[in-house]
Amino acid sequence: MSHDMVQAFATLTGDQSALHVSEEFARKTAYRSLVVHGMLPAAFLAFVEQLDIAGMACRLTGLEVQFESPVYLDDRLELSVEPAMDQESETNFAFEFCIRKEKVGPIVTSGRFTVS
């Protein structure tokens, strides 16, 4: 996560929380550093290869997200996605995802999303 990505996300969402955009404020918090917006890593779900089906378009119909630990600037993250064990129907497909700090680091975000 880069500073430019955080700034662009803050502009896009309108979330200008000082914890995300003010280094001076962030230093005074328990985090001691800027914290990336929780939904920014989850935004990368749009690029999951399982959703790139030739001749088809996928529409997000549900999203459940748990923010488990903070993401800081310059953290490198890995996203993994697997089909959920319990599928909702033949037209809605569920996936579970996990975002962790690079390699075998702690999980920062996890959840489930559905597409049709």
PDB file of C-alpha atoms in Angstrom:
ATOM      1  CA  MET A   1       0.000   0.000   0.000  1.00  0.00           C
ATOM      2  CA  SER A   2       1.485   3.300  -1.036  1.00  0.00           C
ATOM      3  CA  HIS A   3       0.795   6.842   0.124  1.00  0.00           C
ATOM      4  CA  ASP A   4      -0.548   7.682  -3.363  1.00  0.00           C
ATOM      5  CA  MET A   5      -3.016   4.766  -3.187  1.00  0.00           C
ATOM      6  CA  VAL A   6      -4.277   5.917   0.212  1.00  0.00           C
ATOM      7  CA  GLN A   7      -4.673   9.510  -1.004  1.00  0.00           C
ATOM      8  CA  ALA A   8      -6.529   8.420  -4.148  1.00  0.00           C
ATOM      9  CA  PHE A   9      -8.826   6.175  -2.087  1.00  0.00           C
ATOM     10  CA  ALA A  10      -9.510   9.007   0.387  1.00  0.00           C
ATOM     11  CA  THR A  11     -10.429  11.305  -2.492  1.00  0.00           C
ATOM     12  CA  LEU A  12     -12.637   8.681  -4.138  1.00  0.00           C
ATOM     13  CA  THR A  13     -14.532   7.773  -0.947  1.00  0.00           C
ATOM     14  CA  GLY A  14     -14.477  11.157   0.764  1.00  0.00           C
ATOM     15  CA  ASP A  15     -13.031   9.492   3.891  1.00  0.00           C
ATOM     16  CA  GLN A  16     -10.488  12.067   5.020  1.00  0.00           C
ATOM     17  CA  SER A  17     -10.090  10.627   8.534  1.00  0.00           C
ATOM     18  CA  ALA A  18      -6.927  11.994  10.086  1.00  0.00           C
ATOM     19  CA  LEU A  19      -5.864   8.441  10.984  1.00  0.00           C
ATOM     20  CA  HIS A  20      -5.531   7.758   7.246  1.00  0.00           C
ATOM     21  CA  VAL A  21      -4.207  11.052   5.897  1.00  0.00           C
ATOM     22  CA  SER A  22      -2.396  12.973   8.677  1.00  0.00           C
ATOM     23  CA  GLU A  23       0.978  11.620   9.737  1.00  0.00           C
ATOM     24  CA  GLU A  24       1.106  14.076  12.646  1.00  0.00           C
ATOM     25  CA  PHE A  25      -2.256  12.857  14.000  1.00  0.00           C
ATOM     26  CA  ALA A  26      -1.460   9.174  13.389  1.00  0.00           C
ATOM     27  CA  ARG A  27       1.789   9.429  15.403  1.00  0.00           C
ATOM     28  CA  LYS A  28      -0.295  10.413  18.461  1.00  0.00           C
ATOM     29  CA  THR A  29      -2.521   7.317  18.237  1.00  0.00           C
ATOM     30  CA  ALA A  30      -1.931   3.764  19.450  1.00  0.00           C
ATOM     31  CA  TYR A  31      -0.983   2.853  15.846  1.00  0.00           C
ATOM     32  CA  ARG A  32       1.916   5.386  15.775  1.00  0.00           C
ATOM     33  CA  SER A  33       1.694   5.519  11.964  1.00  0.00           C
ATOM     34  CA  LEU A  34      -0.794   6.132   9.161  1.00  0.00           C
ATOM     35  CA  VAL A  35      -3.291   3.293   8.842  1.00  0.00           C
ATOM     36  CA  VAL A  36      -4.620   2.336   5.421  1.00  0.00           C
ATOM     37  CA  HIS A  37      -8.408   2.528   4.935  1.00  0.00           C
ATOM     38  CA  GLY A  38      -9.868  -0.910   5.760  1.00  0.00           C
ATOM     39  CA  MET A  39     -11.773  -1.158   2.481  1.00  0.00           C
ATOM     40  CA  LEU A  40      -8.777  -0.273   0.309  1.00  0.00           C
ATOM     41  CA  PRO A  41      -7.258  -3.788   0.434  1.00  0.00           C
ATOM     42  CA  ALA A  42     -10.747  -5.282  -0.091  1.00  0.00           C
ATOM     43  CA  ALA A  43     -11.133  -3.165  -3.248  1.00  0.00           C
ATOM     44  CA  PHE A  44      -8.652  -5.504  -4.941  1.00  0.00           C
ATOM     45  CA  LEU A  45     -11.358  -8.195  -4.985  1.00  0.00           C
ATOM     46  CA  ALA A  46     -12.457  -6.599  -8.264  1.00  0.00           C
ATOM     47  CA  PHE A  47      -9.307  -8.037  -9.875  1.00  0.00           C
ATOM     48  CA  VAL A  48      -9.766 -11.657  -8.768  1.00  0.00           C
ATOM     49  CA  GLU A  49      -9.159 -13.937 -11.750  1.00  0.00           C
ATOM     50  CA  GLN A  50     -12.073 -16.229 -10.814  1.00  0.00           C
ATOM     51  CA  LEU A  51     -14.380 -13.331 -11.764  1.00  0.00           C
ATOM     52  CA  ASP A  52     -12.862 -12.938 -15.247  1.00  0.00           C
ATOM     53  CA  ILE A  53     -15.087 -15.292 -17.219  1.00  0.00           C
ATOM     54  CA  ALA A  54     -14.947 -14.850 -21.000  1.00  0.00           C
ATOM     55  CA  GLY A  55     -18.204 -13.450 -22.375  1.00  0.00           C
ATOM     56  CA  MET A  56     -19.705 -12.990 -18.898  1.00  0.00           C
ATOM     57  CA  ALA A  57     -20.017 -10.091 -16.490  1.00  0.00           C
ATOM     58  CA  CYS A  58     -20.101 -10.564 -12.730  1.00  0.00           C
ATOM     59  CA  ARG A  59     -22.120  -8.293 -10.468  1.00  0.00           C
ATOM     60  CA  LEU A  60     -21.310  -8.034  -6.777  1.00  0.00           C
ATOM     61  CA  THR A  61     -24.422  -8.951  -4.776  1.00  0.00           C
ATOM     62  CA  GLY A  62     -23.024  -9.262  -1.262  1.00  0.00           C
ATOM     63  CA  LEU A  63     -19.950  -8.478   0.783  1.00  0.00           C
ATOM     64  CA  GLU A  64     -19.012  -9.337   4.370  1.00  0.00           C
ATOM     65  CA  VAL A  65     -15.662  -8.016   5.614  1.00  0.00           C
ATOM     66  CA  GLN A  66     -13.797  -8.412   8.885  1.00  0.00           C
ATOM     67  CA  PHE A  67     -10.921  -6.023   9.551  1.00  0.00           C
ATOM     68  CA  GLU A  68      -8.631  -8.124  11.715  1.00  0.00           C
ATOM     69  CA  SER A  69      -5.429  -6.096  12.021  1.00  0.00           C
ATOM     70  CA  PRO A  70      -4.170  -2.762  10.718  1.00  0.00           C
ATOM     71  CA  VAL A  71      -2.471  -2.209   7.382  1.00  0.00           C
ATOM     72  CA  TYR A  72       0.268   0.412   7.260  1.00  0.00           C
ATOM     73  CA  LEU A  73       1.848   2.288   4.387  1.00  0.00           C
ATOM     74  CA  ASP A  74       4.362   0.165   2.479  1.00  0.00           C
ATOM     75  CA  ASP A  75       2.862  -3.114   3.751  1.00  0.00           C
ATOM     76  CA  ARG A  76       2.882  -5.729   1.017  1.00  0.00           C
ATOM     77  CA  LEU A  77      -0.246  -7.843   0.990  1.00  0.00           C
ATOM     78  CA  GLU A  78      -1.359 -11.137  -0.507  1.00  0.00           C
ATOM     79  CA  LEU A  79      -4.963 -11.839  -1.496  1.00  0.00           C
ATOM     80  CA  SER A  80      -6.293 -15.373  -1.674  1.00  0.00           C
ATOM     81  CA  VAL A  81      -9.790 -16.320  -2.832  1.00  0.00           C
ATOM     82  CA  GLU A  82     -11.518 -19.701  -2.774  1.00  0.00           C
ATOM     83  CA  PRO A  83     -15.050 -20.746  -3.712  1.00  0.00           C
ATOM     84  CA  ALA A  84     -17.154 -21.038  -0.555  1.00  0.00           C
ATOM     85  CA  MET A  85     -18.126 -24.538   0.529  1.00  0.00           C
ATOM     86  CA  ASP A  86     -21.801 -23.555   0.688  1.00  0.00           C
ATOM     87  CA  GLN A  87     -23.026 -22.108  -2.588  1.00  0.00           C
ATOM     88  CA  GLU A  88     -26.203 -20.044  -2.538  1.00  0.00           C
ATOM     89  CA  SER A  89     -27.687 -20.990  -5.903  1.00  0.00           C
ATOM     90  CA  GLU A  90     -26.824 -21.822  -9.496  1.00  0.00           C
ATOM     91  CA  THR A  91     -26.711 -18.141 -10.454  1.00  0.00           C
ATOM     92  CA  ASN A  92     -25.152 -16.605  -7.313  1.00  0.00           C
ATOM     93  CA  PHE A  93     -21.659 -17.753  -6.446  1.00  0.00           C
ATOM     94  CA  ALA A  94     -20.013 -17.264  -3.057  1.00  0.00           C
ATOM     95  CA  PHE A  95     -16.297 -16.853  -2.399  1.00  0.00           C
ATOM     96  CA  GLU A  96     -14.283 -16.553   0.786  1.00  0.00           C
ATOM     97  CA  PHE A  97     -11.212 -14.355   0.841  1.00  0.00           C
ATOM     98  CA  CYS A  98      -8.237 -13.642   3.021  1.00  0.00           C
ATOM     99  CA  ILE A  99      -5.790 -10.755   2.813  1.00  0.00           C
ATOM    100  CA  ARG A 100      -2.619 -11.162   4.808  1.00  0.00           C
ATOM    101  CA  LYS A 101       0.676  -9.414   5.097  1.00  0.00           C
ATOM    102  CA  GLU A 102       3.085 -10.837   2.539  1.00  0.00           C
ATOM    103  CA  LYS A 103       4.060 -14.483   2.827  1.00  0.00           C
ATOM    104  CA  VAL A 104       2.816 -15.954   6.114  1.00  0.00           C
ATOM    105  CA  GLY A 105       2.143 -12.717   7.942  1.00  0.00           C
ATOM    106  CA  PRO A 106      -0.963 -11.995   9.981  1.00  0.00           C
ATOM    107  CA  ILE A 107      -4.393 -11.823   8.391  1.00  0.00           C
ATOM    108  CA  VAL A 108      -5.444  -8.183   8.001  1.00  0.00           C
ATOM    109  CA  THR A 109      -8.819  -8.609   6.283  1.00  0.00           C
ATOM    110  CA  SER A 110     -11.048 -11.586   5.617  1.00  0.00           C
ATOM    111  CA  GLY A 111     -14.574 -12.207   4.514  1.00  0.00           C
ATOM    112  CA  ARG A 112     -16.993 -13.460   1.944  1.00  0.00           C
ATOM    113  CA  PHE A 113     -18.509 -12.035  -1.197  1.00  0.00           C
ATOM    114  CA  THR A 114     -21.155 -13.172  -3.642  1.00  0.00           C
ATOM    115  CA  VAL A 115     -21.553 -12.432  -7.316  1.00  0.00           C
ATOM    116  CA  SER A 116     -24.194 -13.188  -9.899  1.00  0.00           C
TER     117      SER A 116
END
